[in-house]
Amino acid sequence: MSNLPARVTINEEGPREGFQIEPGPIPTARKIELIDALSRTGLRTIQVGSFVNPKRVPGWADVDAVVEGFRRDPGIRYTAIWLNAQGFERALRHRDRLTLTGLALSAASETFLVKNQNKTLADNVEAQRAQLRLYRDHGLESVTAQVMAAFGCNYEGDVPVRAVVEQAAILLDLAGECGFRPRTLSLADTMGWATPLGIRRVVGAVCERWPDLPLTLHLHDTRGLGLANAFAGLEMGVAEFDASVAGLGGCPFAGHTGAAGNVCTDDLVFLCDELGIETGIDLEALIAASRLAEAIVGHPLPGAVRRGRSLASIRHARAGLTAA
Amino acid sequence: MSNLPARVTINEEGPREGFQIEPGPIPTARKIELIDALSRTGLRTIQVGSFVNPKRVPGWADVDAVVEGFRRDPGIRYTAIWLNAQGFERALRHRDRLTLTGLALSAASETFLVKNQNKTLADNVEAQRAQLRLYRDHGLESVTAQVMAAFGCNYEGDVPVRAVVEQAAILLDLAGECGFRPRTLSLADTMGWATPLGIRRVVGAVCERWPDLPLTLHLHDTRGLGLANAFAGLEMGVAEFDASVAGLGGCPFAGHTGAAGNVCTDDLVFLCDELGIETGIDLEALIAASRLAEAIVGHPLPGAVRRGRSLASIRHARAGLTAA
């Protein structure tokens, strides 16, 4: 069963997820400071902001200034999200600085889709088709297909694996119709329902149906199983994960007050390091960025290795002692 | 590889671990309040205090009052620890209220043993023999053998699996010499070095050597892998775990400032519930005790399900909606 990948890609979503949910206004300069710190860690994908309605998400009213302000490393894909055509138009203005990847989105729970996106599954097919056509017309290079609530839903409870496969099939078909082959299929544990056994079940069914399709896991650490679930995914061969530095963030629309952020990037990189899986990320630099994130938001954030120190740093200090 | 047990025993160590490390003086009455709350959760083993030198661990200067003060449920094993013969003598005075279980202790890292217990491995053999004889002479019913630093050590780094098996063999021999068959062999990740692969390696080697010996995992969540490690242990068939409500506690002698507490009981019970493993514990009652623990210490504690809500409670609320 163990099929650990040799190398894992981590998409850093901390700035976007975190600054969306923090109650206090965070100065634009500090958002940029965190993005610049993250650019020095070896991360190759950093989601820097969200083109959303500033009335609904005031934390991203300054997204244009943030996107124009960070120090751009040409080796890094800086990404952003938007929720509708208007947001996409705004993102297009920054095409010289951002890698625009279209998101084709559905959910394994129709009730969640209605509550979160105000769309039935049928409405959503039309909406996603319209979005994908827009992406095609604007010459976007790639899209990601994502099935939300893929492991359970606060409104519908446990969701059948079949519903995940069905929605993935619909998104892949829609993408194909518009000339896209999605770069990855992302399975999102939007409300923190996954367990290691659930990960194996869903990832197993998806791999069986599409053996050559790269998968991404988007995991939330709502109930403490984030890293156990990530490990289960790694053992199924999943080689791409979304994560948030210091566990920043959380979804304000997930229907419960305890919505936790993505799995913590620092802890995920630590796990990969200890398993001998390459990430390309310098954990000590990442821990420094994680401390900065905590300083910026001004309250304790999740994530353990930032406090506990990496084992590599302890081994290194010991080697120094031995050599001395 | 998956050999999930049908039923798991969780030894609650929160009161002892937590009140040992908290900086502020915690009133005796509040310690008792937490123990009484834990007695109402279905837990069957609760470690209520530590008979240690009050100059070294002022948090337990009131251990006698705590032990005499809680409301004793005859179905629960209330336990305590001590570090030497003097502490044991003090514990003996409460034999009507406590289940005294002797601990035969060693470590897979001699340097840790020297720093933590001020003993070499050779000294330790004599010390453990003397302790075990004392336990025999006082008619203790059972002992637990524990190998500390079984997955790595801040002083010695990674430790060979062989060292764990060797120390376990020494403790089992010493126990046998004194007429004890240890009720369990506890493998302690004292400094938070374990990974799921390390758990499989060490537990696998120990099971191969002693196929019929019950094992306990004592895991610390120092670097975020606590539950991933617990899941790996469960899949190896381990059916007993030490844990702390709300992740209370931590070892003040582990040689780094980031020492985190045991794996959080609430999150571990949640994991077991979702895997269909029986614990006998009512998660909602435990979450209430976890909230109380946080209120008592007056600062945020680890543990996620306390904030995220159990999935059972969400399923239950949905079932009510459906029925209505």
XYZ file of C-alpha atoms in Angstrom:
648
model
C 0.000 0.000 0.000
C 2.876 2.376 0.644
C 3.648 4.280 -2.524
C 5.435 7.340 -1.110
C 6.399 9.788 -3.856
C 10.052 10.794 -4.212
C 9.119 14.432 -4.544
C 6.170 16.515 -3.427
C 4.930 19.916 -4.592
C 3.403 22.171 -1.969
C 1.188 25.063 -2.997
C 1.458 27.740 -0.340
C -1.951 29.287 0.324
C -1.251 31.003 3.628
C -1.306 34.635 2.481
C -4.586 34.254 0.615
C -6.314 32.034 3.189
C -4.930 33.833 6.209
C -5.454 37.452 5.342
C -8.988 36.666 4.197
C -10.092 35.508 7.611
C -8.125 37.628 10.081
C -10.458 40.084 11.769
C -8.023 43.000 12.190
C -6.914 45.040 9.182
C -3.420 43.881 8.245
C -1.268 46.550 6.594
C -0.513 45.924 2.917
C 3.220 46.214 3.596
C 3.089 43.350 6.080
C 1.236 41.102 3.640
C 3.978 41.824 1.129
C 6.639 41.156 3.758
C 5.244 37.655 4.332
C 5.037 36.900 0.606
C 8.646 38.032 0.185
C 9.731 35.826 3.103
C 7.910 32.871 1.546
C 9.653 33.548 -1.772
C 12.960 32.843 -0.034
C 12.011 29.387 1.263
C 12.154 27.306 -1.905
C 8.368 27.228 -2.326
C 7.533 27.203 -6.047
C 3.829 28.149 -5.883
C 2.516 30.915 -3.653
C -1.090 32.073 -3.680
C -0.788 35.766 -2.938
C -4.334 37.076 -2.854
C -7.995 36.922 -3.649
C -9.889 39.113 -6.150
C -13.141 39.140 -4.251
C -15.794 41.675 -3.390
C -14.165 43.990 -0.808
C -17.536 44.398 0.879
C -17.750 40.674 1.469
C -14.060 40.076 2.226
C -12.598 43.384 3.457
C -9.278 41.661 4.199
C -8.588 41.610 0.449
C -9.645 45.159 -0.459
C -5.931 45.836 -1.080
C -5.286 42.866 -3.345
C -4.140 45.021 -6.281
C -1.533 46.772 -4.140
C -0.288 43.474 -2.702
C 0.023 41.883 -6.129
C 1.956 44.878 -7.448
C 4.100 45.169 -4.348
C 5.852 41.873 -3.701
C 9.333 41.153 -5.005
C 8.755 38.756 -7.857
C 11.058 35.733 -8.204
C 10.750 34.543 -11.830
C 11.167 30.905 -10.716
C 7.995 31.038 -8.611
C 4.389 30.723 -9.768
C 2.458 33.448 -7.932
C -1.226 32.651 -8.116
C -4.488 34.219 -6.999
C -8.120 33.269 -6.845
C -11.371 34.904 -7.906
C -14.977 33.800 -7.544
C -16.616 35.231 -10.668
C -16.026 36.885 -14.030
C -15.625 40.308 -12.417
C -12.852 39.048 -10.152
C -11.198 37.320 -13.096
C -11.207 40.612 -15.048
C -9.405 42.260 -12.145
C -6.849 39.439 -11.952
C -6.183 39.728 -15.703
C -4.754 43.216 -15.143
C -1.863 41.602 -13.262
C -1.042 38.972 -15.842
C 2.581 40.093 -15.983
C 3.004 39.244 -12.293
C 0.627 36.336 -11.704
C 0.288 32.850 -13.141
C -3.426 32.696 -13.785
C -4.771 29.193 -13.409
C -8.464 28.671 -13.916
C -10.334 26.703 -11.300
C -13.158 24.410 -12.382
C -15.089 23.848 -9.201
C -17.752 21.513 -7.947
C -18.677 19.699 -4.736
C -19.622 16.206 -3.674
C -22.423 17.803 -1.646
C -25.076 19.791 -3.465
C -26.255 21.418 -0.223
C -22.764 22.797 0.378
C -22.669 24.104 -3.194
C -26.002 25.844 -2.677
C -24.933 27.375 0.637
C -21.405 28.265 -0.483
C -21.901 29.212 -4.140
C -25.659 29.682 -4.306
C -25.865 27.125 -7.132
C -27.455 23.723 -7.620
C -25.319 21.046 -9.271
C -27.178 21.707 -12.545
C -26.614 25.476 -12.288
C -22.990 24.781 -11.511
C -22.404 22.838 -14.722
C -23.520 25.874 -16.730
C -21.517 28.268 -14.566
C -18.339 26.189 -14.838
C -18.785 25.849 -18.604
C -19.099 29.622 -18.918
C -15.989 30.132 -16.762
C -13.946 27.586 -18.718
C -14.940 29.247 -22.002
C -13.843 32.566 -20.582
C -10.484 31.041 -19.599
C -10.110 29.555 -23.074
C -10.980 32.857 -24.712
C -8.346 34.615 -22.619
C -5.731 32.000 -23.486
C -5.160 30.659 -19.972
C -2.585 27.912 -20.108
C -3.994 25.594 -17.525
C -6.875 24.836 -15.226
C -7.263 22.909 -11.997
C -10.375 20.834 -11.361
C -11.454 20.769 -7.730
C -14.132 18.755 -5.966
C -15.004 20.356 -2.635
C -16.488 18.493 0.357
C -14.892 15.368 -1.103
C -14.660 13.646 2.293
C -17.840 14.801 4.030
C -20.013 17.825 4.579
C -21.433 19.668 7.575
C -24.788 19.849 5.768
C -25.001 16.404 4.143
C -22.810 14.393 6.513
C -20.759 11.569 5.020
C -20.718 11.758 1.239
C -20.573 8.721 -1.053
C -17.306 8.156 -2.934
C -19.434 7.833 -6.058
C -20.471 11.515 -5.740
C -16.804 12.585 -5.762
C -16.032 10.514 -8.860
C -19.172 11.805 -10.600
C -18.353 15.442 -9.981
C -14.713 14.909 -11.000
C -15.912 13.291 -14.249
C -18.215 16.242 -14.960
C -15.411 18.758 -14.406
C -12.918 16.813 -16.519
C -15.479 16.554 -19.330
C -16.276 20.273 -19.160
C -12.571 21.110 -19.222
C -12.002 18.814 -22.207
C -14.947 20.420 -23.995
C -13.105 23.762 -23.705
C -9.752 22.348 -24.784
C -8.202 21.986 -21.338
C -6.589 18.971 -19.771
C -6.576 19.930 -16.068
C -3.062 19.987 -14.637
C -4.395 18.339 -11.494
C -7.583 17.114 -9.863
C -7.801 18.618 -6.407
C -9.786 16.804 -3.733
C -10.733 19.264 -1.021
C -11.596 18.328 2.549
C -13.387 21.655 2.816
C -14.986 21.067 6.214
C -12.439 18.771 7.846
C -14.262 15.437 7.574
C -11.413 13.315 6.226
C -9.770 10.459 8.082
C -6.824 8.399 6.840
C -9.247 5.631 5.855
C -11.459 8.132 3.991
C -8.415 9.452 2.129
C -7.517 5.934 1.024
C -11.077 5.214 -0.060
C -11.593 8.384 -2.121
C -8.077 8.635 -3.553
C -8.186 4.924 -4.354
C -11.451 5.263 -6.296
C -10.210 8.316 -8.196
C -6.867 6.679 -9.050
C -8.669 3.605 -10.289
C -10.798 5.692 -12.632
C -7.991 8.030 -13.811
C -4.655 6.314 -13.154
C -2.610 8.986 -14.940
C -4.262 12.101 -13.552
C -2.113 13.976 -11.005
C -4.000 14.551 -7.749
C -3.783 17.340 -5.203
C -5.065 17.150 -1.647
C -6.462 20.318 -0.108
C -6.757 19.405 3.581
C -8.120 21.391 6.492
C -6.939 20.606 10.000
C -10.312 21.208 11.619
C -10.208 18.174 13.913
C -6.491 17.483 14.244
C -6.169 14.841 11.542
C -4.567 17.072 8.891
C -1.131 15.478 8.955
C -2.435 11.937 9.470
C -4.539 12.506 6.347
C -1.595 13.973 4.448
C 0.471 10.912 5.342
C -2.325 8.640 4.102
C -2.360 10.636 0.850
C 1.417 10.392 0.486
C 1.221 6.635 0.896
C -1.349 6.547 -1.908
C 1.187 8.341 -4.112
C -0.353 11.830 -3.952
C 2.452 14.267 -4.801
C 0.803 17.688 -4.539
C -0.689 19.381 -1.498
C -2.130 22.772 -0.679
C -0.953 24.093 2.678
C -0.766 27.317 4.697
C 2.317 28.593 6.477
C 1.706 28.440 10.245
C -1.729 26.991 9.473
C -2.955 30.503 8.631
C -6.522 30.915 7.566
C -9.730 29.043 7.295
C -12.923 29.244 5.322
C -15.380 31.773 6.692
C -18.247 30.172 4.768
C -17.916 26.565 5.934
C -20.873 26.720 8.277
C -19.213 26.326 11.672
C -17.288 28.613 13.963
C -14.394 26.187 14.361
C -13.322 26.290 10.714
C -9.588 25.705 10.822
C -7.014 26.606 8.242
C -5.303 24.360 5.780
C -2.817 21.845 7.020
C 0.274 23.736 8.219
C 3.007 23.994 5.562
C 5.792 23.924 8.149
C 4.574 20.684 9.704
C 3.917 19.109 6.293
C 7.439 19.934 5.104
C 8.796 18.509 8.374
C 6.851 15.277 7.746
C 8.187 15.057 4.176
C 11.751 15.754 5.354
C 11.533 12.964 7.905
C 10.092 10.549 5.337
C 12.908 11.342 2.904
C 10.539 13.019 0.431
C 12.008 15.980 -1.407
C 10.058 19.261 -1.314
C 12.731 21.728 -2.421
C 11.838 23.791 0.644
C 14.278 24.931 3.328
C 12.431 24.122 6.549
C 14.429 26.583 8.665
C 13.605 29.441 6.279
C 9.981 28.342 6.298
C 9.913 28.308 10.105
C 11.234 31.877 10.036
C 8.384 32.840 7.686
C 5.958 31.030 9.972
C 7.167 33.081 12.956
C 6.716 36.204 10.857
C 3.140 35.156 10.009
C 2.398 34.773 13.710
C 3.905 38.173 14.451
C 1.846 39.773 11.684
C -1.516 38.412 12.824
C -0.626 39.071 16.454
C -2.049 35.891 17.967
C -0.957 32.252 18.282
C -1.303 30.249 15.088
C -1.474 26.472 14.606
C 1.562 24.432 13.676
C 3.924 22.559 15.954
C 7.382 22.363 14.411
C 7.784 26.140 14.662
C 7.761 25.696 18.437
C 9.276 22.218 18.652
C 12.240 22.854 16.291
C 13.027 20.662 13.318
C 14.837 17.402 13.958
C 17.313 18.314 11.214
C 18.380 21.356 13.241
C 18.915 19.156 16.306
C 20.845 16.552 14.307
C 22.915 19.345 12.782
C 23.721 20.889 16.171
C 24.732 17.451 17.450
C 26.977 16.864 14.429
C 28.629 20.202 15.205
C 29.174 19.136 18.805
C 30.611 15.809 17.684
C 32.933 17.489 15.205
C 34.030 20.100 17.739
C -0.604 -4.058 7.279
C -3.816 -2.682 8.741
C -4.592 -4.474 11.970
C -6.859 -1.928 13.679
C -7.928 -3.091 17.132
C -11.650 -3.337 17.886
C -11.192 -1.605 21.218
C -8.619 0.808 22.600
C -7.764 1.762 26.161
C -6.733 5.354 26.786
C -4.839 6.282 29.928
C -5.647 9.890 30.755
C -2.528 11.708 31.947
C -3.694 15.305 31.579
C -4.032 16.228 35.248
C -0.598 14.890 36.150
C 1.193 16.137 33.037
C -0.624 19.438 32.849
C -0.496 20.675 36.391
C 3.181 19.758 36.576
C 4.176 22.182 33.850
C 1.748 25.100 34.180
C 3.599 28.143 35.528
C 0.801 29.667 37.589
C -0.324 28.048 40.842
C -3.561 26.196 40.115
C -5.921 25.910 43.085
C -6.314 22.390 44.462
C -10.087 22.622 44.079
C -9.775 23.225 40.359
C -7.459 20.244 39.895
C -10.093 18.147 41.657
C -12.814 19.669 39.493
C -11.019 18.504 36.352
C -10.454 14.990 37.712
C -14.145 14.767 38.630
C -15.128 15.920 35.140
C -12.834 13.308 33.599
C -14.413 10.628 35.819
C -17.713 11.309 34.052
C -16.409 10.725 30.507
C -16.065 6.939 30.433
C -12.268 7.030 30.867
C -11.184 4.001 32.899
C -7.645 5.116 33.877
C -6.880 8.616 35.105
C -3.456 9.686 36.353
C -4.292 12.190 39.046
C -0.959 13.412 40.366
C 2.740 13.140 40.913
C 4.510 12.439 44.215
C 7.577 14.473 43.461
C 9.812 16.872 45.304
C 7.710 20.027 45.763
C 10.870 22.126 45.443
C 11.514 20.688 42.007
C 7.882 20.526 40.848
C 5.921 23.097 42.879
C 2.814 22.394 40.806
C 2.408 19.125 42.725
C 3.054 20.341 46.274
C -0.649 19.695 46.907
C -0.733 16.141 45.554
C -1.930 14.638 48.861
C -4.902 17.012 49.014
C -5.792 16.336 45.383
C -5.634 12.581 45.840
C -7.855 12.771 48.933
C -10.224 15.268 47.367
C -11.593 13.861 44.127
C -14.853 11.925 43.962
C -13.756 8.340 43.496
C -15.609 6.167 40.973
C -14.882 2.531 41.921
C -14.904 1.515 38.248
C -11.937 3.775 37.452
C -8.240 3.118 38.059
C -6.839 6.342 39.522
C -3.067 6.259 39.217
C -0.133 8.446 40.173
C 3.583 8.566 39.553
C 6.653 8.945 41.709
C 10.336 9.160 40.840
C 11.976 7.483 43.828
C 11.425 5.425 46.982
C 10.470 8.519 48.967
C 7.739 9.401 46.497
C 6.552 5.809 46.503
C 6.267 5.864 50.306
C 4.069 8.945 50.026
C 1.900 7.297 47.373
C 1.462 4.206 49.563
C -0.432 6.307 52.106
C -3.220 6.670 49.517
C -3.514 3.015 48.624
C -7.227 3.003 49.378
C -7.801 5.625 46.673
C -5.115 4.909 44.091
C -4.218 1.920 41.943
C -0.474 1.797 42.428
C 1.275 0.467 39.358
C 5.045 0.248 39.457
C 6.941 1.686 36.534
C 10.120 -0.066 35.387
C 11.856 2.590 33.354
C 14.730 2.779 30.913
C 15.628 4.675 27.755
C 16.946 3.860 24.307
C 19.346 6.797 24.769
C 21.857 6.648 27.609
C 22.547 10.366 27.336
C 18.884 11.126 27.941
C 18.889 8.786 30.933
C 21.901 10.575 32.362
C 20.396 14.031 31.808
C 16.874 13.078 32.898
C 17.511 10.543 35.675
C 21.174 11.143 36.440
C 21.934 7.455 35.806
C 23.988 5.492 33.306
C 22.359 2.428 31.766
C 24.334 0.249 34.217
C 23.260 2.365 37.218
C 19.711 2.172 35.947
C 19.644 -1.632 35.977
C 20.484 -1.587 39.677
C 18.031 1.210 40.406
C 15.184 -0.528 38.573
C 15.962 -3.812 40.305
C 15.784 -2.071 43.687
C 12.500 -0.397 42.749
C 10.952 -3.645 41.498
C 11.952 -5.426 44.710
C 10.322 -2.649 46.677
C 7.140 -3.043 44.602
C 7.218 -6.800 45.170
C 7.764 -6.348 48.904
C 4.773 -4.017 49.077
C 2.601 -6.431 47.148
C 1.956 -4.252 44.107
C -0.213 -6.131 41.670
C 1.294 -4.977 38.447
C 4.079 -3.058 36.802
C 4.459 -1.285 33.486
C 7.754 -1.428 31.634
C 8.563 1.745 29.718
C 11.347 2.531 27.278
C 11.759 6.294 26.930
C 13.237 8.030 23.879
C 12.188 4.976 21.896
C 11.936 6.897 18.612
C 14.787 9.392 18.897
C 16.506 11.716 21.305
C 17.444 15.378 21.380
C 20.871 14.396 22.728
C 21.658 11.267 20.705
C 19.555 11.930 17.601
C 18.025 8.938 15.859
C 18.238 5.824 18.026
C 18.672 2.301 16.668
C 15.654 -0.013 16.946
C 18.039 -2.535 18.496
C 18.552 -0.221 21.501
C 14.790 -0.159 22.155
C 14.529 -3.952 21.993
C 17.602 -4.330 24.234
C 16.259 -2.030 26.927
C 12.822 -3.651 26.755
C 14.449 -7.067 27.204
C 16.384 -5.822 30.237
C 13.241 -4.408 31.861
C 11.194 -7.542 31.157
C 13.968 -9.706 32.621
C 14.249 -7.522 35.723
C 10.490 -7.618 36.195
C 10.442 -11.408 35.815
C 13.287 -11.690 38.328
C 11.000 -9.946 40.844
C 7.956 -12.041 39.992
C 6.211 -9.525 37.748
C 4.884 -9.992 34.256
C 4.481 -6.364 33.100
C 0.890 -5.606 32.136
C 2.190 -3.630 29.163
C 5.388 -2.475 27.491
C 5.142 1.257 26.950
C 7.149 2.822 24.139
C 7.563 6.516 24.846
C 8.274 9.163 22.223
C 9.578 11.342 25.014
C 10.979 14.112 22.819
C 8.660 13.948 19.825
C 10.918 12.220 17.297
C 8.485 9.602 16.015
C 7.104 9.474 12.502
C 4.551 6.963 11.214
C 7.376 5.007 9.575
C 9.370 5.021 12.836
C 6.327 3.748 14.726
C 5.969 0.873 12.277
C 9.680 0.040 12.505
C 9.923 0.025 16.314
C 6.513 -1.509 17.034
C 7.164 -4.098 14.333
C 10.490 -5.135 15.888
C 9.012 -5.306 19.385
C 5.984 -7.330 18.210
C 8.261 -9.734 16.391
C 10.267 -10.334 19.558
C 7.287 -10.492 21.968
C 4.163 -11.302 19.921
C 1.916 -11.656 22.984
C 3.033 -8.641 24.992
C 0.472 -5.804 25.062
C 2.014 -2.511 23.950
C 1.246 1.064 24.940
C 2.276 4.128 22.985
C 3.131 7.273 24.939
C 3.266 9.934 22.226
C 4.134 13.614 22.447
C 2.819 15.990 19.842
C 5.946 18.124 19.733
C 6.074 18.463 15.949
C 2.481 17.904 14.909
C 2.710 14.204 14.095
C 1.041 12.902 17.268
C -2.166 11.678 15.658
C -0.451 10.444 12.490
C 1.787 8.384 14.777
C -1.177 7.154 16.816
C -2.889 6.044 13.612
C 0.264 4.179 12.550
C 0.288 2.483 15.972
C -3.388 1.552 15.691
C -2.738 -0.035 12.312
C 0.020 -2.103 13.929
C -2.579 -3.355 16.422
C -1.515 -1.209 19.393
C -4.555 -1.027 21.692
C -3.393 1.195 24.563
C -2.360 4.833 24.476
C -1.432 7.489 27.005
C -3.008 10.852 26.240
C -3.778 14.201 27.865
C -7.112 15.958 27.777
C -6.768 19.148 25.681
C -3.132 18.187 25.115
C -2.303 19.468 28.614
C 1.239 19.255 29.791
C 4.661 18.499 28.557
C 7.950 17.343 30.006
C 9.970 20.131 31.621
C 13.136 18.022 31.444
C 13.158 17.144 27.764
C 15.884 19.621 26.891
C 14.061 22.015 24.611
C 11.692 24.883 25.171
C 9.122 23.593 22.726
C 8.318 20.402 24.668
C 4.691 19.718 23.875
C 2.233 17.650 25.831
C 1.020 14.182 25.103
C -1.193 13.585 22.160
C -4.586 15.170 22.909
C -7.121 12.698 24.339
C -10.064 14.472 22.701
C -8.537 14.267 19.229
C -7.432 10.656 19.761
C -10.940 9.621 20.836
C -12.321 11.451 17.793
C -9.931 9.495 15.546
C -10.970 6.193 17.164
C -14.669 7.077 16.863
C -14.271 7.808 13.158
C -12.337 4.573 12.604
C -15.067 2.575 14.356
C -12.752 1.661 17.263
C -14.466 1.472 20.634
C -12.968 3.514 23.491
C -15.863 3.505 25.965
C -15.469 7.288 26.144
C -18.232 9.823 25.485
C -16.527 12.368 23.234
C -18.989 15.161 24.027
C -18.369 14.749 27.780
C -14.643 14.673 27.106
C -14.849 17.874 25.051
C -16.625 19.493 28.006
C -13.746 18.389 30.281
C -11.282 19.704 27.698
C -12.975 23.124 27.757
C -12.776 23.040 31.549
C -9.031 22.253 31.375
C -8.526 25.276 29.126
C -10.527 27.470 31.487
C -8.483 26.244 34.457
C -5.066 26.954 32.941
C -6.322 30.239 31.479
C -4.590 30.037 28.116
C -5.232 28.259 24.795
C -4.380 24.563 24.836
C -3.692 22.215 21.931
C -6.359 19.958 20.491
C -8.598 20.599 17.524
C -11.877 18.738 17.917
C -12.786 20.863 20.950
C -12.994 23.818 18.563
C -14.059 21.990 15.404
C -16.883 19.938 16.995
C -17.164 16.186 16.646
C -18.574 14.792 13.435
C -20.959 12.628 15.474
C -22.563 15.783 16.890
C -23.016 17.153 13.373
C -24.433 13.860 12.081
C -26.751 13.763 15.090
C -27.997 17.319 14.529
C -28.643 16.463 10.877
C -30.574 13.325 11.809
C -32.735 15.497 14.079
C -33.378 17.904 11.209
C -34.265 15.044 8.893
C -36.634 13.522 11.450
C -38.334 16.855 12.160
